[in-house]
Coordinates of C-alpha atoms and ligand atoms in Angstrom, one line a residue:
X1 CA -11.5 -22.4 -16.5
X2 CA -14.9 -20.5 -16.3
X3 CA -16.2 -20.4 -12.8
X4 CA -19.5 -19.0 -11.2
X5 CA -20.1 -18.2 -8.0
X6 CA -23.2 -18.2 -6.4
X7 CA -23.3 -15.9 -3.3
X8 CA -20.4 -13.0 -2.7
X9 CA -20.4 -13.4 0.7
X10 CA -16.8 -13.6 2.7
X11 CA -16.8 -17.9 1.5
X12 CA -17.8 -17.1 -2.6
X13 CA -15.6 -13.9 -3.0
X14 CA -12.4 -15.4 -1.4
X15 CA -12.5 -18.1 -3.0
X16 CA -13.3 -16.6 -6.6
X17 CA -10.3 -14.0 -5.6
X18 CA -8.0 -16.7 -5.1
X19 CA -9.2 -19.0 -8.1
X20 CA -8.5 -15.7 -9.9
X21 CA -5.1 -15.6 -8.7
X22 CA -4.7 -19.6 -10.3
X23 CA -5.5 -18.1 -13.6
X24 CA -9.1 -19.2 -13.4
X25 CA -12.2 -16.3 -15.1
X26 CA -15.0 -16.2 -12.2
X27 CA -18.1 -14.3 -12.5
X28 CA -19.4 -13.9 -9.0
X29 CA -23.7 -13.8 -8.6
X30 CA -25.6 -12.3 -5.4
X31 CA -29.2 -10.6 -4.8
X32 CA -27.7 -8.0 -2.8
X33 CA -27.2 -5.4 -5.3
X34 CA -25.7 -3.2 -2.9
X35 CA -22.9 -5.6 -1.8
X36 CA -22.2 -6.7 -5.4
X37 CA -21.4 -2.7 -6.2
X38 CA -19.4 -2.4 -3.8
X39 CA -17.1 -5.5 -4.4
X40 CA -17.1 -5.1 -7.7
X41 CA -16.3 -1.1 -7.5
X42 CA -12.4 -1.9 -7.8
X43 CA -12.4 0.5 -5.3
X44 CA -10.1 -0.7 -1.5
X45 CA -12.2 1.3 0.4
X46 CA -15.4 0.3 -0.9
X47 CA -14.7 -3.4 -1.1
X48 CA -13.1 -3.6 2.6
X49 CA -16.0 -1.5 4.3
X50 CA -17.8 -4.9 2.8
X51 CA -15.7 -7.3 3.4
X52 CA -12.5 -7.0 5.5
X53 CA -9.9 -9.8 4.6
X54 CA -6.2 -9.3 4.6
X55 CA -5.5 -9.5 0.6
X56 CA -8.7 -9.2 -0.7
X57 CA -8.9 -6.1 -2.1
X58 CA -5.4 -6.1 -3.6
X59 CA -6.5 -9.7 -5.3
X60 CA -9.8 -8.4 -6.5
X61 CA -8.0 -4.9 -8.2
X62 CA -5.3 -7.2 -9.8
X63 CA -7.4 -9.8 -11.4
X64 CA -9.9 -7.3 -12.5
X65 CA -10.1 -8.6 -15.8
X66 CA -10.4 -11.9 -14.9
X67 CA -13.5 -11.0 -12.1
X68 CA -16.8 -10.0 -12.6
X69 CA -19.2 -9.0 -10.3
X70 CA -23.6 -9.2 -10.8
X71 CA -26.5 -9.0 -9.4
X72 CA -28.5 -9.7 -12.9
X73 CA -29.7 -13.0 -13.6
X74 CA -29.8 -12.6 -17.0
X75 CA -25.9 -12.3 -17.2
X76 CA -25.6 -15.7 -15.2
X77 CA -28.2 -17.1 -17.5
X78 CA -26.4 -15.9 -20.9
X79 CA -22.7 -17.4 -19.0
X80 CA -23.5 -21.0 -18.6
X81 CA -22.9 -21.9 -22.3
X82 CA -19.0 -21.7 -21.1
X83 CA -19.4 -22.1 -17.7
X84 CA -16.8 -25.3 -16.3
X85 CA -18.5 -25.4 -13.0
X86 CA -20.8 -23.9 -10.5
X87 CA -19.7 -23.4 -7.0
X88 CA -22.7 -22.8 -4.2
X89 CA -21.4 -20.4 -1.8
X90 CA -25.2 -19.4 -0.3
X91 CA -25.6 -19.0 3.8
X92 CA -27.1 -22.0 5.0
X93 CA -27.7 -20.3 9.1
X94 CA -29.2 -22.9 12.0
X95 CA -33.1 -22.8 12.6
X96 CA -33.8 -23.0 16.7
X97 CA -34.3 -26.4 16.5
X98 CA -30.7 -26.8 15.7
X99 CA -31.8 -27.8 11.8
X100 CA -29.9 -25.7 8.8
X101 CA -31.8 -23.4 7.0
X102 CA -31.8 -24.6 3.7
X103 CA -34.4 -21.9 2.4
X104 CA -31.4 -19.8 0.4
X105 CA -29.7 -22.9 -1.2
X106 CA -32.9 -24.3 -2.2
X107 CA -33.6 -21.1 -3.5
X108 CA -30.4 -20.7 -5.3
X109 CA -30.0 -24.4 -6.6
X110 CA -33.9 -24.0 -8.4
X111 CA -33.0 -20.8 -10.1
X112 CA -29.8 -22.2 -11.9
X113 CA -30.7 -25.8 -12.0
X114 CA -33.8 -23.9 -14.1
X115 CA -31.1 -22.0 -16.1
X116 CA -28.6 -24.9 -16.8
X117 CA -31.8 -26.5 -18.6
X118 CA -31.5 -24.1 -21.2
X119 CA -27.8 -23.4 -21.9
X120 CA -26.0 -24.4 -25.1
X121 CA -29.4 -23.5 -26.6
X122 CA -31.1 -26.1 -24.4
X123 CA -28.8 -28.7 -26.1
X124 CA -26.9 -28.9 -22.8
X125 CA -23.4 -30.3 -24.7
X126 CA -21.0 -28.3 -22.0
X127 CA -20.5 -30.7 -19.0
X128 CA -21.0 -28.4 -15.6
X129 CA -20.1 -29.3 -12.0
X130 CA -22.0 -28.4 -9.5
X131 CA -19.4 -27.9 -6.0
X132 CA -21.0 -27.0 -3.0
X133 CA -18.7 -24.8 -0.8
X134 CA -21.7 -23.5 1.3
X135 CA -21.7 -25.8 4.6
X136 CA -25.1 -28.5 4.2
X137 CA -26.5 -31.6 5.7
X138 CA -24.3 -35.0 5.1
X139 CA -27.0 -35.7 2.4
X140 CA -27.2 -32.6 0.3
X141 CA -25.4 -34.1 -2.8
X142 CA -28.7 -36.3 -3.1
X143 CA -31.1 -33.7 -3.2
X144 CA -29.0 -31.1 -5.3
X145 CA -29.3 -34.4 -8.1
X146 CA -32.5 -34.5 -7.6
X147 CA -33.9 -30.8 -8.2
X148 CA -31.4 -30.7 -11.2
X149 CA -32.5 -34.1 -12.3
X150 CA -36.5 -32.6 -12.3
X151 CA -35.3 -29.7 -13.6
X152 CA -34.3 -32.0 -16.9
X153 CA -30.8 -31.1 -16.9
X154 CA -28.2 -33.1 -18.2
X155 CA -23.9 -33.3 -18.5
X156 CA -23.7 -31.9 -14.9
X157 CA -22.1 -33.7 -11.5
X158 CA -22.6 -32.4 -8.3
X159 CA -19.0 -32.5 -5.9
X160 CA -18.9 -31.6 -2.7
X161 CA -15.7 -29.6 -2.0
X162 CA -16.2 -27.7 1.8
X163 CA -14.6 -24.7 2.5
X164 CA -12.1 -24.5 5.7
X165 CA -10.7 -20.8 5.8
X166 CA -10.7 -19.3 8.8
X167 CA -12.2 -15.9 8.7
X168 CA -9.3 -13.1 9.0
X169 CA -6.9 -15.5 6.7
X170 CA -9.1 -16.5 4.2
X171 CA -7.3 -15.2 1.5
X172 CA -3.8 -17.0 2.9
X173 CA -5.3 -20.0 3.6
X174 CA -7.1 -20.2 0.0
X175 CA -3.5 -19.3 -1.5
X176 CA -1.9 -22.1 0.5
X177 CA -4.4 -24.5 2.2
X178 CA -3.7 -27.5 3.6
X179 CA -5.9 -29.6 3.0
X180 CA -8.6 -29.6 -0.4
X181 CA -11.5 -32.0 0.1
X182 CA -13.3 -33.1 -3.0
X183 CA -16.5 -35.4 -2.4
X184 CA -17.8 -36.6 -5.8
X185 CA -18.9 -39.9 -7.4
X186 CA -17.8 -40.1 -10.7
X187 CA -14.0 -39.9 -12.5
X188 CA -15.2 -36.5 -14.6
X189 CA -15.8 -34.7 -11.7
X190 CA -12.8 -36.0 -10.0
X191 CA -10.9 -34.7 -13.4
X192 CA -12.8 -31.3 -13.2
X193 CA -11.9 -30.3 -9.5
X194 CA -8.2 -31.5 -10.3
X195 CA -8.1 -29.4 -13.3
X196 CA -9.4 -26.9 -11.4
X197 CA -7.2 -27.3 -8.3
X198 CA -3.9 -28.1 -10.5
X199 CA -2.0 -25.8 -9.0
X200 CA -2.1 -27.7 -5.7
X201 CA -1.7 -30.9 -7.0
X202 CA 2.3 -31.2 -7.0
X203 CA 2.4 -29.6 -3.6
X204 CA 3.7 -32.0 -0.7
X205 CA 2.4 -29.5 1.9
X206 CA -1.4 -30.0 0.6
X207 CA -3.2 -32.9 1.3
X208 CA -5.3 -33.1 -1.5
X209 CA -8.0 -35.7 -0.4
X210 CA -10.5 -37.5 -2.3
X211 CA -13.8 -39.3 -1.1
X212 CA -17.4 -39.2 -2.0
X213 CA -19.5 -36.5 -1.7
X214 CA -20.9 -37.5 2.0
X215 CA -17.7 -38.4 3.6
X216 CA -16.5 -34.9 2.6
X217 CA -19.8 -33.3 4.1
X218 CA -19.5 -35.1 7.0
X219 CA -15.9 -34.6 7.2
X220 CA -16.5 -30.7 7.2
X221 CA -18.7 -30.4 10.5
X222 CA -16.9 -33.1 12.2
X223 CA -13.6 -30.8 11.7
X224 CA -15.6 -27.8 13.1
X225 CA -17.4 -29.4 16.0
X226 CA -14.1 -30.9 17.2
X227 CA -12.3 -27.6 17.3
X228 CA -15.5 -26.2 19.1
X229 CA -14.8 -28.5 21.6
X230 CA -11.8 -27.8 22.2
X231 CA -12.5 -24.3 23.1
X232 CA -15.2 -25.5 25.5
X233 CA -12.8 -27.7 27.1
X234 CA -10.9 -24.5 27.3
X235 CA -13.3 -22.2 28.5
X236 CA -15.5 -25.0 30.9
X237 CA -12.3 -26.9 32.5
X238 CA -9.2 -24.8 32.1
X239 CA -10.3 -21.5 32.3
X240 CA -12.8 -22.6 35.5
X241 CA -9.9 -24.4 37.2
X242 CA -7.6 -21.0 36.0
X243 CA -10.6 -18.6 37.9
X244 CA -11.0 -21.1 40.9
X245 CA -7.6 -20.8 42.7
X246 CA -5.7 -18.1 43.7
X247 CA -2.0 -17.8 41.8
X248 CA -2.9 -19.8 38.9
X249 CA -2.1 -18.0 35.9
X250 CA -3.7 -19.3 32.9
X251 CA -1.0 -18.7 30.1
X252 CA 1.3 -20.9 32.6
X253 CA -1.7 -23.4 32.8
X254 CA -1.8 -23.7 28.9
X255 CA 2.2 -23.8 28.6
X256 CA 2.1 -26.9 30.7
X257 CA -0.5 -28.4 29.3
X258 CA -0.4 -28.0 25.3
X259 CA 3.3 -28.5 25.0
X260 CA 2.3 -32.0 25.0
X261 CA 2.4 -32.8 21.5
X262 CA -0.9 -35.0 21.9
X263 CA -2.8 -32.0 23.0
X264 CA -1.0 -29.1 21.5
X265 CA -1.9 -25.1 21.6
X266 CA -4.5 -24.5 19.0
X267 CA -8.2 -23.5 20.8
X268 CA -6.7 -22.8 24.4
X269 CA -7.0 -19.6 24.7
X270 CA -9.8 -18.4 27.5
X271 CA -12.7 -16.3 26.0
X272 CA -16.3 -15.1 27.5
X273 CA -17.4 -16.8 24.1
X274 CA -16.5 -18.5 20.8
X275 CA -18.6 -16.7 18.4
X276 CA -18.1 -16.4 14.1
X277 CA -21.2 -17.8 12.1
X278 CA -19.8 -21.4 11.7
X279 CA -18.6 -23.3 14.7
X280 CA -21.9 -23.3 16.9
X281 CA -24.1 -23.5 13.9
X282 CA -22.5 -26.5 12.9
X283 CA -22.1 -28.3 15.9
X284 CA -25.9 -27.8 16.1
X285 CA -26.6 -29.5 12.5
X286 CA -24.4 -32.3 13.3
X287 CA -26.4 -33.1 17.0
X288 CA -29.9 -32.2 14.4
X289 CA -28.5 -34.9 11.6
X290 CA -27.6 -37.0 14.4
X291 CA -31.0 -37.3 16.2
X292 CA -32.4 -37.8 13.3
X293 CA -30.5 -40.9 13.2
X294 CA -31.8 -41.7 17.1
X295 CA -27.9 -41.7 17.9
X296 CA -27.0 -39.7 21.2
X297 CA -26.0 -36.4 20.9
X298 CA -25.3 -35.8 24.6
X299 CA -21.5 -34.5 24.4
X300 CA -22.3 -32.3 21.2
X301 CA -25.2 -31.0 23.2
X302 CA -23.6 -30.0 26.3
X303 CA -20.3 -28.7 24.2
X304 CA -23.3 -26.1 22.2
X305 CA -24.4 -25.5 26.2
X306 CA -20.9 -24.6 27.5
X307 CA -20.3 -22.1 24.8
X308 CA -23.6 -20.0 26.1
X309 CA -23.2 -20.8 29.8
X310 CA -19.5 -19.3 29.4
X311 CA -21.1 -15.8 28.5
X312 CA -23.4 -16.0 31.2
X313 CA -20.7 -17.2 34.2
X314 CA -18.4 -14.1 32.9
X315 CA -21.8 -11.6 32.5
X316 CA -23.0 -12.5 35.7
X317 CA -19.1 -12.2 37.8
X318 CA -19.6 -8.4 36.6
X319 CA -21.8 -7.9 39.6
X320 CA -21.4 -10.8 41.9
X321 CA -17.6 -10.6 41.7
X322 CA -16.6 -7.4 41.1
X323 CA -20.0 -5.7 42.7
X324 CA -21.0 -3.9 39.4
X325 CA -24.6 -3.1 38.9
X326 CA -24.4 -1.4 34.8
X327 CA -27.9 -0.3 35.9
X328 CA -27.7 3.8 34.3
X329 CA -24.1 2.9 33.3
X330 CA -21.9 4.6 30.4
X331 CA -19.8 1.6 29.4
X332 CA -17.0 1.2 26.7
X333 CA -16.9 -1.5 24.4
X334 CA -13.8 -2.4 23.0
X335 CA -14.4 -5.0 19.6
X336 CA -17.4 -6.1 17.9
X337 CA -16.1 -8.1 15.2
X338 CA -16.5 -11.7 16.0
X339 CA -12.5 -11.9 16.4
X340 CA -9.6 -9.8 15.3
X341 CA -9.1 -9.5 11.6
X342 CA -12.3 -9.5 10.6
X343 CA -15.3 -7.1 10.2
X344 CA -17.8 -9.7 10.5
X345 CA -19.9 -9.0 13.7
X346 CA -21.7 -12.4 13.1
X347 CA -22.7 -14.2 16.9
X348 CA -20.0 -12.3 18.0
X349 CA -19.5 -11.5 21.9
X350 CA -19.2 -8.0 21.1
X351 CA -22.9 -8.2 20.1
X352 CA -24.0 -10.8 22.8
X353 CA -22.9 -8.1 25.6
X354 CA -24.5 -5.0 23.6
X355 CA -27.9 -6.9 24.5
X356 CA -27.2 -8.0 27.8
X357 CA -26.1 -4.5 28.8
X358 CA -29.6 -3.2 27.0
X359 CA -31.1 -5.7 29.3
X360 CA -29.3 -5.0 32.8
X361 CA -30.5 -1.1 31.8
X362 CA -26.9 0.5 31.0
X363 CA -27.3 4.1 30.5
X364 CA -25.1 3.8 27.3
X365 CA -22.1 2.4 25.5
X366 CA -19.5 3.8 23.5
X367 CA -17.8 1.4 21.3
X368 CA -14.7 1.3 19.3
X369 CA -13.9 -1.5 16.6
X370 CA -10.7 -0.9 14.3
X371 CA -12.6 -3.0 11.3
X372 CA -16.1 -2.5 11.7
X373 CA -17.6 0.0 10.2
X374 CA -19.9 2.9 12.3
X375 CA -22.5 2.6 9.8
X376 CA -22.5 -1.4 10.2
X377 CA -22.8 -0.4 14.1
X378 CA -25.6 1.7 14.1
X379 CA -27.8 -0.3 11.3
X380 CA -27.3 -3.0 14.6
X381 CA -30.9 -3.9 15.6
X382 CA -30.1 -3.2 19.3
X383 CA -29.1 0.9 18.0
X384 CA -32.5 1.8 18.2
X385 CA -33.2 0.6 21.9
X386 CA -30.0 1.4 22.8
X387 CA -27.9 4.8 23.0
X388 CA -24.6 3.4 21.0
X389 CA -21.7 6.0 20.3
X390 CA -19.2 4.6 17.6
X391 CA -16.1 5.8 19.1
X392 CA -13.4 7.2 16.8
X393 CA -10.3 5.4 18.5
X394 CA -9.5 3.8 21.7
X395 CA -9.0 6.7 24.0
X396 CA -12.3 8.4 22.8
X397 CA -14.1 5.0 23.8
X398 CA -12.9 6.0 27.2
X399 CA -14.7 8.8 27.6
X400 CA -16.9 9.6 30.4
X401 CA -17.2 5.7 30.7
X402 CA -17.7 3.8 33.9
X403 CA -16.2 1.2 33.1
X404 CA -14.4 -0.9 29.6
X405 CA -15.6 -4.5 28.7
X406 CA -13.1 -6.1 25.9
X407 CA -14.5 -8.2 23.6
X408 CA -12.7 -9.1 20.8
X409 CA -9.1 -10.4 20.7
X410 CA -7.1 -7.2 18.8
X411 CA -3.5 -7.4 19.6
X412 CA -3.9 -3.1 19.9
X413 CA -6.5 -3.4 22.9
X414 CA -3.1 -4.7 25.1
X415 CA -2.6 -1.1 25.2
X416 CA -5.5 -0.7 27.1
X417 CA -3.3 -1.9 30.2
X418 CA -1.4 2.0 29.7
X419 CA -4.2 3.6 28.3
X420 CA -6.8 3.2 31.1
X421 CA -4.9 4.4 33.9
X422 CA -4.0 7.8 31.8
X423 CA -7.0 8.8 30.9
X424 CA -9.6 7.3 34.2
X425 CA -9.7 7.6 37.6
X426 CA -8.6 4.9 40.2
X427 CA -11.2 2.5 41.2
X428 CA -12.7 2.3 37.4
X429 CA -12.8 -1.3 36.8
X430 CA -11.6 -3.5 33.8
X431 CA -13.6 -6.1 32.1
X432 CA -11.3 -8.4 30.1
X433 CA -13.1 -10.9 28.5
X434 CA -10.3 -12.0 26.1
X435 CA -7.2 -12.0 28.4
X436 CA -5.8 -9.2 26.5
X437 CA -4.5 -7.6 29.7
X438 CA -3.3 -10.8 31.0
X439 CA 0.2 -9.6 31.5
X440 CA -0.9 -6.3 33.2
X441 CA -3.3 -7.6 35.9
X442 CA -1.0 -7.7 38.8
X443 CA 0.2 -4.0 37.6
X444 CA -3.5 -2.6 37.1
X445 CA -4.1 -3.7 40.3
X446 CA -1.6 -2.5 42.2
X447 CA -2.3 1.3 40.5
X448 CA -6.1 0.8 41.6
X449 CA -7.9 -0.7 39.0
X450 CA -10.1 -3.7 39.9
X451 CA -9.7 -6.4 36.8
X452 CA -12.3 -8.9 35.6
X453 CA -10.6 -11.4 33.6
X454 CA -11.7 -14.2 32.5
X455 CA -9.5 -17.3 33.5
X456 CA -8.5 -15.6 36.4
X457 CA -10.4 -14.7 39.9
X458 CA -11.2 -11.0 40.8
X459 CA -8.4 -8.6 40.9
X460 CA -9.8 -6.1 43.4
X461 CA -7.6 -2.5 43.4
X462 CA -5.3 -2.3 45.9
Ligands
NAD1 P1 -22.3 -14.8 3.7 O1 -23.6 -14.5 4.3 O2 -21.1 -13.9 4.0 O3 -22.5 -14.9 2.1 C1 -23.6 -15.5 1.5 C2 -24.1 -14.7 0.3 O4 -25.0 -15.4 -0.4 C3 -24.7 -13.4 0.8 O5 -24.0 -12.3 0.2 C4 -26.1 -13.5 0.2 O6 -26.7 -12.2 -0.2 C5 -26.0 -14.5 -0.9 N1 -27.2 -15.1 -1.3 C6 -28.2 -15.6 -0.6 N2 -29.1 -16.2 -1.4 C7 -28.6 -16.1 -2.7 C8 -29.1 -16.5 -3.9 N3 -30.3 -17.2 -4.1 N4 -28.4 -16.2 -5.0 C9 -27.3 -15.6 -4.9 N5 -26.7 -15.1 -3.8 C10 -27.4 -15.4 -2.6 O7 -22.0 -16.3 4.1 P2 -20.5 -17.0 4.1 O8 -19.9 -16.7 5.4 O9 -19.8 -16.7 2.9 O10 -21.0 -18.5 4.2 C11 -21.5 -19.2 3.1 C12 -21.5 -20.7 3.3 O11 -20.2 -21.1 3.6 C13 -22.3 -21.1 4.6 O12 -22.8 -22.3 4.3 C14 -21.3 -21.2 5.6 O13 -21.6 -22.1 6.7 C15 -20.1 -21.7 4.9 N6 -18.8 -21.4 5.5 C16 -18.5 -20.2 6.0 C17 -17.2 -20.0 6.5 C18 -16.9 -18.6 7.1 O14 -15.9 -18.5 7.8 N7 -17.6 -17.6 6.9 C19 -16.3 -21.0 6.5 C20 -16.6 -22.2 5.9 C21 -17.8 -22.4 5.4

């Protein structure tokens, strides 16, 4: 099949990479000219310092001939006549009320509802989905009808079909999903999304689920503000009861506790926050949709509350706990990317505690990322108020520091717990904000390094 993509962000590129890898031609659209030559450059380096997915590039290089990457109109405009189906992959980020953004998908659905108008010679004999992949309001299929249907064009359905990767496997779970939800309200695009996703369609391990288009909307921020709330549960009962008590360790906690089948493991591990660009965005839609509704949003308010309180609680032990005042402070910074295997520094912690450090008047910070890239770290709004040194590994982070924060989970910064002691003096203290020295407290302490961790109480040195 023919597939467009509207928006090559990390949702429209994986999924054209892996639609390539079913057999399928994509042609993949964005405005940013620079991002599209750099995806489109064949080129591993180039692509990843974009977009760093595990499989990506490899997929991209392979299928070359059957992926094409623009940022000209006029080439989307000329592909329609053979264009099966359309899939909206354009950010759709919160407004403070809580409300989604809809500016770019508005944007992006007028242009090519504008365009589809005029294919086959204006004739308009192909039929054309329309999928939206981008995350929307419960109503969206509605209005996407309804510009296309004043836009006078014809032989087109519009399917909602949410995306569910989780950023760092994208590419494996596009490959092998679990679950593919198709929302639409009509057999031929029920046909089309089959056709489409035939390669799944035999598979016992993929629940391939059909429902209308709303269901499947509704269906996708449900999913994501249920597994938001089970991190808060995390962070705002088990990790407070884990910091409360002396000889609680929290890994033993969460053994006992998730081994129940009921409960299980996944979203129980302690953080300072859950950040990525999708899980408190969407939680805040769903409360927005909901008020509008006059239905009471109280739990999915206080769950959006817990997530920022948790930064604050862990910010704020710095000083009362562990008696640091970052005032004039050199301070390393170990991960920026929202969590490991990823580059994308969207809401991430990393970022959250760049700002807070600006604001408590550190002297400095050195940082050191394994994904992102020091360019991407120093275009950071917060660069130019604050000194930032991108650090060229781990023990160069170290340097001249007062003290290390850690705030994203990469398995590597473990060896922090070996690392610190070498190359520091005793009394320099440890600010673990994703238990990645959880195993090493005791032994930090004990060599005289005070440890912050959070889902623990203070380790002072001994
Ligand atoms: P992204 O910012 O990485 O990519 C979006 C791309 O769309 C950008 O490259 C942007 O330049 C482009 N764009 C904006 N307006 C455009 C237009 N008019 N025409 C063409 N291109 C345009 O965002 P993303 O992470 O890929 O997310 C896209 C959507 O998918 C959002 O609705 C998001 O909520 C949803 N989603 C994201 C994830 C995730 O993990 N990132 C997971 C599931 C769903």
């Amino acid at each position: 099949m023919h597939l467009l993509f509207i928006g090559s962000g990390f949702v429209g590129t994986t999924t054209a990479a892996a639609m390539a890898d079913f057999g399928h031609s994509v042609l993949l659209y964005d405005i940013d000219a620079n991002k599209i030559k750099k995806l489109g450059s064949r080129d591993r380096g180039q692509i990843e310092s974009y977009l760093f997915e595990e499989g990506l590039a490899d997929l991209l290089i392979k299928h070359q001939k059957r992926v094409s990457f623009t940022n000209d109109f006029a080439q989307v405009s000329a592909s329609l006549d053979h264009i099966d189906a359309i899939f909206m992959c354009v950010p759709t980020p919160p407004q403070k009320d809580g409300s989604t953004n809809m500016s770019y998908y508005e944007k992006a659905i007028a242009t090519i509802a504008q365009a589809l108008g005029q294919r086959n010679k204006g004739k308009q004999t192909r039929y054309v989905v329309l999928i939206n992949k981008s995350t929307v309001p419960i109503d969206t299929a509605t209005y996407a009808y309804n510009v296309l249907a004043a836009h006078g064009v014809k032989n087109v359905g519009v399917v909602a079909n949410p995306e569910f990767l989780v950023e760092g496997r994208a590419i494996e779970g596009n490959l092998r999903p679990t679950r593919i939800v198709v929302g639409a309200d009509n057999k031929k695009d029920f046909t089309v999304m089959r056709r489409l996703y035939a390669h799944f369609l035999k598979k016992k391990d993929v629940l391939y689920i059909e429902t209308n288009q709303f269901e499947a909307a509704a269906g996708k921020l449900l999913a994501n503000y249920l597994l938001f709330s089970r991190l808060m549960l995390c962070f705002d009962v088990m990790g407070r009861v884990s910091e409360s008590f002396d000889n609680l360790q929290f890994e033993n906690i969460r053994k006992i506790v998730c081994s129940d089948p009921r409960i299980g493991f996944w979203g129980f591990y302690d953080s300072l926050y859950a950040g990525g660009s999708c899980l408190d965005k969407d939680a805040n839609s769903l409360a927005y949709q909901l008020k509008q509704k006059k239905a009471n949003v109280d739990i999915i308010k206080a769950t959006i509350k817990a997530n920022h309180g948790q930064l604050e609680h862990f910010l704020a032990r710095i000083e009362k706990e562990a008696g640091m005042d970052v005032r004039g402070k050199v301070v390393a910074l170990y991960g920026l990317a929202f969590k490991r295997d990823t580059n994308d520094m969207r809401n991430s912690a990393g970022g959250f505690v760049l700002e807070w450090l600006h604001k408590q008047g550190a002297a400095a910070v050195r940082v050191y990322d394994p994904s992102v890239a020091a360019e991407a770290i120093q275009a950071l709004p917060i660069a130019s108020s604050l000194p930032i040194t991108v650090a060229k590994n781990m023990r160069d982070a170290l340097t001249e520091t007062h003290c290390t924060i850690i705030a994203t989970d990469w398995p590597q910064f473990k060896t922090l717990a070996t690392l610190i002691p070498k190359h520091t003096k005793k009394g320099y203290l440890i600010i673990d904000g994703r238990r990645s020295l959880a195993d090493a407290l005791g032994a930090l302490q004990k060599k005289g390094y005070p440890v912050l961790a959070v889902g623990s109480p203070f380790f002072p040195a001994k």
